[in-house]
Amino acid sequence: GHAFMKDFESTRLSIRRRGDSGGHHQAREKEERFARFQSEMFAQLVWGLGAMAAERVFYDENSTGVGGDVMSVTAQAAGMVGAAAMGPQPFVATPQEGETEDEARRRALDRMEGIGLQIMNRMGGGGGPMAPDPIAGALSDPSKRRAAAQIIGQAYVVAHNLATTNREGLDRIAGVLMEKKEIFGDDLIDLLNSVGLRVPELDYSDEGIWPAPFFAL
């Protein structure tokens, strides 16, 4: 959230249990907005998948604690493709030897889709856009479901590489949080700024960016 959601400001990072939540990162809008661009919605998906990515980078598996995140991410991606005609973010995929640019792009999109399909929440029922479950309504359309899976998969790859690149910094943040249990306001922003989080530039033809072996692609 701190690295990608530039229109939000971090307000609380907590590992104190509240109801069904064992911890959370809270952020508020810097300025109230009526509409958001695709890149801003994508940034929120990266934020939503950050916990899963961090768990898998640090522990080689994820916990059931990400269930709420998966539900939120699925709902948001369904809304992006079903109501706003959005798709994956622009990306670089350098063609391999004997491969065209279109083939390289398709290969990357297929891998994103495979990851997204495994992450996507499947607990809902059916429904159309005006039915009680519009999320299932959007995802029941094959082309929309494919686009949503690609968006989710790409967001996870970005979150995974952010966690991998900044593992030492995340470990420092976790150490402070373990000691204080909750961090608020300026103290939180100062801590997040102090570790110098780096957003890596990704080439989706680089095998090293893909989060194997967690997903059966």
mmCIF file of C-alpha atoms in Angstrom:
data_model
loop_
_atom_site.group_PDB
_atom_site.id
_atom_site.type_symbol
_atom_site.label_atom_id
_atom_site.label_comp_id
_atom_site.label_asym_id
_atom_site.label_seq_id
_atom_site.Cartn_x
_atom_site.Cartn_y
_atom_site.Cartn_z
ATOM 1 C CA GLY A 1 0.000 0.000 0.000
ATOM 2 C CA HIS A 2 2.761 2.437 0.914
ATOM 3 C CA ALA A 3 4.758 1.591 -2.196
ATOM 4 C CA PHE A 4 1.929 1.672 -4.742
ATOM 5 C CA MET A 5 -1.120 3.612 -3.499
ATOM 6 C CA LYS A 6 0.184 7.156 -3.850
ATOM 7 C CA ASP A 7 -3.294 8.640 -3.358
ATOM 8 C CA PHE A 8 -3.543 7.010 0.090
ATOM 9 C CA GLU A 9 -1.638 7.582 3.325
ATOM 10 C CA SER A 10 -0.827 4.836 5.813
ATOM 11 C CA THR A 11 -2.507 5.452 9.173
ATOM 12 C CA ARG A 12 -2.168 2.232 11.183
ATOM 13 C CA LEU A 13 -0.214 -1.026 11.107
ATOM 14 C CA SER A 14 -1.313 -3.498 13.752
ATOM 15 C CA ILE A 15 -0.937 -7.076 14.924
ATOM 16 C CA ARG A 16 -3.488 -6.660 17.724
ATOM 17 C CA ARG A 17 -6.411 -9.029 17.307
ATOM 18 C CA ARG A 18 -9.741 -7.339 16.600
ATOM 19 C CA GLY A 19 -12.681 -9.669 15.989
ATOM 20 C CA ASP A 20 -11.772 -11.971 13.112
ATOM 21 C CA SER A 21 -8.711 -9.913 12.194
ATOM 22 C CA GLY A 22 -5.301 -10.887 13.512
ATOM 23 C CA GLY A 23 -3.761 -7.683 12.189
ATOM 24 C CA HIS A 24 -4.080 -5.157 9.413
ATOM 25 C CA HIS A 25 -2.674 -2.196 7.535
ATOM 26 C CA GLN A 26 -5.030 0.766 7.339
ATOM 27 C CA ALA A 27 -4.759 3.671 4.903
ATOM 28 C CA ARG A 28 -6.919 6.709 4.175
ATOM 29 C CA GLU A 29 -7.496 8.711 1.041
ATOM 30 C CA LYS A 30 -5.474 11.906 0.847
ATOM 31 C CA GLU A 31 -8.306 13.472 -1.139
ATOM 32 C CA GLU A 32 -11.851 12.190 -1.638
ATOM 33 C CA ARG A 33 -12.376 10.942 -5.184
ATOM 34 C CA PHE A 34 -15.455 9.974 -7.197
ATOM 35 C CA ALA A 35 -13.676 7.843 -9.814
ATOM 36 C CA ARG A 36 -10.353 6.030 -10.089
ATOM 37 C CA PHE A 37 -8.079 5.108 -12.956
ATOM 38 C CA GLN A 38 -7.195 1.504 -13.760
ATOM 39 C CA SER A 39 -3.634 1.933 -12.436
ATOM 40 C CA GLU A 40 -5.011 3.107 -9.079
ATOM 41 C CA MET A 41 -7.375 0.142 -8.848
ATOM 42 C CA PHE A 42 -4.503 -2.181 -9.720
ATOM 43 C CA ALA A 43 -2.411 -0.654 -6.917
ATOM 44 C CA GLN A 44 -5.159 -1.589 -4.464
ATOM 45 C CA LEU A 45 -5.060 -5.186 -5.728
ATOM 46 C CA VAL A 46 -1.305 -5.309 -5.079
ATOM 47 C CA TRP A 47 -2.004 -4.020 -1.565
ATOM 48 C CA GLY A 48 -4.691 -6.667 -1.065
ATOM 49 C CA LEU A 49 -2.343 -9.475 -2.118
ATOM 50 C CA GLY A 50 0.626 -8.168 -0.139
ATOM 51 C CA ALA A 51 -0.003 -10.358 2.895
ATOM 52 C CA MET A 52 -0.165 -13.540 0.824
ATOM 53 C CA ALA A 53 2.971 -12.590 -1.098
ATOM 54 C CA ALA A 54 4.894 -11.790 2.097
ATOM 55 C CA GLU A 55 3.829 -15.056 3.749
ATOM 56 C CA ARG A 56 4.986 -17.085 0.770
ATOM 57 C CA VAL A 57 8.269 -15.195 0.450
ATOM 58 C CA PHE A 58 9.089 -15.566 4.158
ATOM 59 C CA TYR A 59 7.455 -18.907 5.026
ATOM 60 C CA ASP A 60 7.133 -20.714 1.663
ATOM 61 C CA GLU A 61 3.376 -21.035 2.224
ATOM 62 C CA ASN A 62 0.407 -18.873 3.149
ATOM 63 C CA SER A 63 -2.040 -19.042 6.022
ATOM 64 C CA THR A 64 -5.841 -19.015 6.169
ATOM 65 C CA GLY A 65 -5.525 -15.422 7.379
ATOM 66 C CA VAL A 66 -5.497 -14.184 3.772
ATOM 67 C CA GLY A 67 -9.042 -15.445 3.117
ATOM 68 C CA GLY A 68 -10.600 -12.015 3.562
ATOM 69 C CA ASP A 69 -7.983 -10.472 1.287
ATOM 70 C CA VAL A 70 -8.710 -13.037 -1.422
ATOM 71 C CA MET A 71 -12.440 -12.292 -1.233
ATOM 72 C CA SER A 72 -11.850 -8.534 -1.485
ATOM 73 C CA VAL A 73 -9.398 -8.862 -4.366
ATOM 74 C CA THR A 74 -11.763 -11.149 -6.290
ATOM 75 C CA ALA A 75 -14.659 -8.749 -5.820
ATOM 76 C CA GLN A 76 -12.601 -5.774 -6.919
ATOM 77 C CA ALA A 77 -11.215 -7.514 -10.002
ATOM 78 C CA ALA A 78 -14.731 -8.637 -10.960
ATOM 79 C CA GLY A 79 -15.914 -5.055 -10.709
ATOM 80 C CA MET A 80 -12.986 -3.825 -12.778
ATOM 81 C CA VAL A 81 -13.711 -6.165 -15.682
ATOM 82 C CA GLY A 82 -17.486 -6.451 -15.308
ATOM 83 C CA ALA A 83 -18.422 -2.818 -14.731
ATOM 84 C CA ALA A 84 -15.466 -0.741 -15.951
ATOM 85 C CA ALA A 85 -14.078 -2.793 -18.893
ATOM 86 C CA MET A 86 -10.562 -2.835 -17.413
ATOM 87 C CA GLY A 87 -7.765 -5.324 -18.033
ATOM 88 C CA PRO A 88 -4.172 -6.008 -16.980
ATOM 89 C CA GLN A 89 -1.654 -3.194 -16.635
ATOM 90 C CA PRO A 90 0.785 -2.529 -19.507
ATOM 91 C CA PHE A 91 3.858 -4.729 -19.116
ATOM 92 C CA VAL A 92 7.140 -5.674 -20.761
ATOM 93 C CA ALA A 93 7.671 -9.200 -22.114
ATOM 94 C CA THR A 94 10.842 -9.416 -24.202
ATOM 95 C CA PRO A 95 10.387 -12.016 -26.969
ATOM 96 C CA GLN A 96 12.543 -15.104 -26.654
ATOM 97 C CA GLU A 97 14.507 -16.423 -29.625
ATOM 98 C CA GLY A 98 12.146 -17.177 -32.505
ATOM 99 C CA GLU A 99 9.181 -15.605 -30.704
ATOM 100 C CA THR A 100 7.089 -12.609 -31.787
ATOM 101 C CA GLU A 101 6.070 -9.788 -29.457
ATOM 102 C CA ASP A 102 2.469 -11.004 -29.543
ATOM 103 C CA GLU A 103 3.547 -14.545 -28.624
ATOM 104 C CA ALA A 104 5.656 -13.256 -25.730
ATOM 105 C CA ARG A 105 2.743 -11.188 -24.457
ATOM 106 C CA ARG A 106 0.320 -14.103 -24.751
ATOM 107 C CA ARG A 107 2.718 -16.400 -22.900
ATOM 108 C CA ALA A 108 2.910 -13.905 -20.032
ATOM 109 C CA LEU A 109 -0.856 -13.395 -19.947
ATOM 110 C CA ASP A 110 -1.428 -17.151 -19.810
ATOM 111 C CA ARG A 111 0.847 -17.432 -16.779
ATOM 112 C CA MET A 112 -0.864 -14.487 -15.085
ATOM 113 C CA GLU A 113 -4.227 -16.130 -15.730
ATOM 114 C CA GLY A 114 -3.081 -19.422 -14.228
ATOM 115 C CA ILE A 115 -1.956 -17.692 -11.033
ATOM 116 C CA GLY A 116 -5.090 -15.563 -10.867
ATOM 117 C CA LEU A 117 -7.404 -18.549 -11.249
ATOM 118 C CA GLN A 118 -5.776 -20.273 -8.295
ATOM 119 C CA ILE A 119 -6.034 -17.170 -6.116
ATOM 120 C CA MET A 120 -9.577 -16.214 -7.128
ATOM 121 C CA ASN A 121 -12.261 -16.806 -4.503
ATOM 122 C CA ARG A 122 -14.711 -19.540 -5.597
ATOM 123 C CA MET A 123 -17.079 -19.560 -2.614
ATOM 124 C CA GLY A 124 -19.904 -17.497 -4.149
ATOM 125 C CA GLY A 125 -22.990 -18.574 -6.055
ATOM 126 C CA GLY A 126 -24.335 -17.549 -9.447
ATOM 127 C CA GLY A 127 -25.928 -14.325 -10.589
ATOM 128 C CA GLY A 128 -26.130 -11.644 -13.242
ATOM 129 C CA PRO A 129 -25.165 -7.971 -12.985
ATOM 130 C CA MET A 130 -28.453 -7.046 -11.230
ATOM 131 C CA ALA A 131 -28.659 -10.235 -9.140
ATOM 132 C CA PRO A 132 -27.656 -10.548 -5.465
ATOM 133 C CA ASP A 133 -24.216 -11.816 -6.545
ATOM 134 C CA PRO A 134 -22.922 -9.567 -9.367
ATOM 135 C CA ILE A 135 -19.371 -10.820 -8.724
ATOM 136 C CA ALA A 136 -20.305 -14.329 -9.852
ATOM 137 C CA GLY A 137 -22.273 -12.763 -12.677
ATOM 138 C CA ALA A 138 -19.148 -11.056 -14.042
ATOM 139 C CA LEU A 139 -16.918 -14.082 -13.502
ATOM 140 C CA SER A 140 -19.372 -16.472 -15.176
ATOM 141 C CA ASP A 141 -18.567 -14.834 -18.518
ATOM 142 C CA PRO A 142 -15.461 -16.628 -19.877
ATOM 143 C CA SER A 143 -13.810 -13.530 -21.339
ATOM 144 C CA LYS A 144 -14.426 -11.435 -18.206
ATOM 145 C CA ARG A 145 -13.267 -14.277 -15.966
ATOM 146 C CA ARG A 146 -10.072 -14.565 -18.019
ATOM 147 C CA ALA A 147 -9.398 -10.831 -17.767
ATOM 148 C CA ALA A 148 -10.064 -10.817 -14.007
ATOM 149 C CA ALA A 149 -7.712 -13.754 -13.498
ATOM 150 C CA GLN A 150 -5.007 -12.022 -15.531
ATOM 151 C CA ILE A 151 -5.361 -8.851 -13.437
ATOM 152 C CA ILE A 152 -5.199 -10.794 -10.161
ATOM 153 C CA GLY A 153 -2.263 -12.873 -11.378
ATOM 154 C CA GLN A 154 -0.344 -9.787 -12.474
ATOM 155 C CA ALA A 155 -1.060 -8.054 -9.150
ATOM 156 C CA TYR A 156 0.254 -11.079 -7.276
ATOM 157 C CA VAL A 157 3.435 -11.225 -9.376
ATOM 158 C CA VAL A 158 4.025 -7.532 -8.608
ATOM 159 C CA ALA A 159 3.391 -8.066 -4.880
ATOM 160 C CA HIS A 160 5.642 -11.132 -4.864
ATOM 161 C CA ASN A 161 8.528 -9.254 -6.465
ATOM 162 C CA LEU A 162 8.042 -6.276 -4.151
ATOM 163 C CA ALA A 163 8.311 -8.605 -1.143
ATOM 164 C CA THR A 164 11.301 -10.460 -2.602
ATOM 165 C CA THR A 165 13.179 -7.273 -3.488
ATOM 166 C CA ASN A 166 12.500 -5.666 -0.103
ATOM 167 C CA ARG A 167 12.769 -8.715 2.137
ATOM 168 C CA GLU A 168 15.311 -7.119 4.472
ATOM 169 C CA GLY A 169 13.256 -3.943 4.808
ATOM 170 C CA LEU A 170 10.060 -5.893 5.484
ATOM 171 C CA ASP A 171 11.887 -7.867 8.155
ATOM 172 C CA ARG A 172 12.890 -4.599 9.843
ATOM 173 C CA ILE A 173 9.304 -3.335 9.764
ATOM 174 C CA ALA A 174 8.089 -6.640 11.217
ATOM 175 C CA GLY A 175 10.653 -6.434 14.030
ATOM 176 C CA VAL A 176 9.452 -2.987 15.079
ATOM 177 C CA LEU A 177 5.822 -4.070 14.824
ATOM 178 C CA MET A 178 6.434 -7.167 16.957
ATOM 179 C CA GLU A 179 7.822 -4.893 19.653
ATOM 180 C CA LYS A 180 5.143 -2.176 19.515
ATOM 181 C CA LYS A 181 2.107 -4.245 18.384
ATOM 182 C CA GLU A 182 0.596 -1.130 16.734
ATOM 183 C CA ILE A 183 2.115 1.828 14.904
ATOM 184 C CA PHE A 184 0.160 4.944 13.961
ATOM 185 C CA GLY A 185 0.348 8.119 11.911
ATOM 186 C CA ASP A 186 3.670 9.873 11.421
ATOM 187 C CA ASP A 187 5.552 7.149 13.306
ATOM 188 C CA LEU A 188 4.285 4.596 10.781
ATOM 189 C CA ILE A 189 5.056 6.758 7.756
ATOM 190 C CA ASP A 190 8.557 7.460 9.085
ATOM 191 C CA LEU A 191 9.162 3.732 9.596
ATOM 192 C CA LEU A 192 7.924 2.828 6.106
ATOM 193 C CA ASN A 193 10.038 5.581 4.548
ATOM 194 C CA SER A 194 13.118 4.582 6.536
ATOM 195 C CA VAL A 195 13.485 1.154 4.899
ATOM 196 C CA GLY A 196 13.591 2.577 1.361
ATOM 197 C CA LEU A 197 11.112 0.247 -0.322
ATOM 198 C CA ARG A 198 12.082 -0.314 -3.965
ATOM 199 C CA VAL A 199 9.576 -1.122 -6.707
ATOM 200 C CA PRO A 200 11.375 -3.413 -9.194
ATOM 201 C CA GLU A 201 10.964 -3.082 -12.945
ATOM 202 C CA LEU A 202 9.707 -6.390 -14.309
ATOM 203 C CA ASP A 203 10.246 -8.150 -17.619
ATOM 204 C CA TYR A 204 7.631 -10.889 -17.815
ATOM 205 C CA SER A 205 9.934 -12.988 -19.993
ATOM 206 C CA ASP A 206 12.357 -13.242 -17.073
ATOM 207 C CA GLU A 207 11.781 -16.610 -15.424
ATOM 208 C CA GLY A 208 13.138 -15.225 -12.158
ATOM 209 C CA ILE A 209 10.142 -12.962 -11.522
ATOM 210 C CA TRP A 210 7.573 -15.773 -11.462
ATOM 211 C CA PRO A 211 6.576 -17.111 -8.026
ATOM 212 C CA ALA A 212 7.279 -20.804 -8.583
ATOM 213 C CA PRO A 213 6.736 -23.378 -7.159
ATOM 214 C CA PHE A 214 3.682 -22.082 -5.307
ATOM 215 C CA PHE A 215 1.314 -22.289 -8.254
ATOM 216 C CA ALA A 216 0.666 -25.229 -10.559
ATOM 217 C CA LEU A 217 0.832 -23.370 -13.867
#
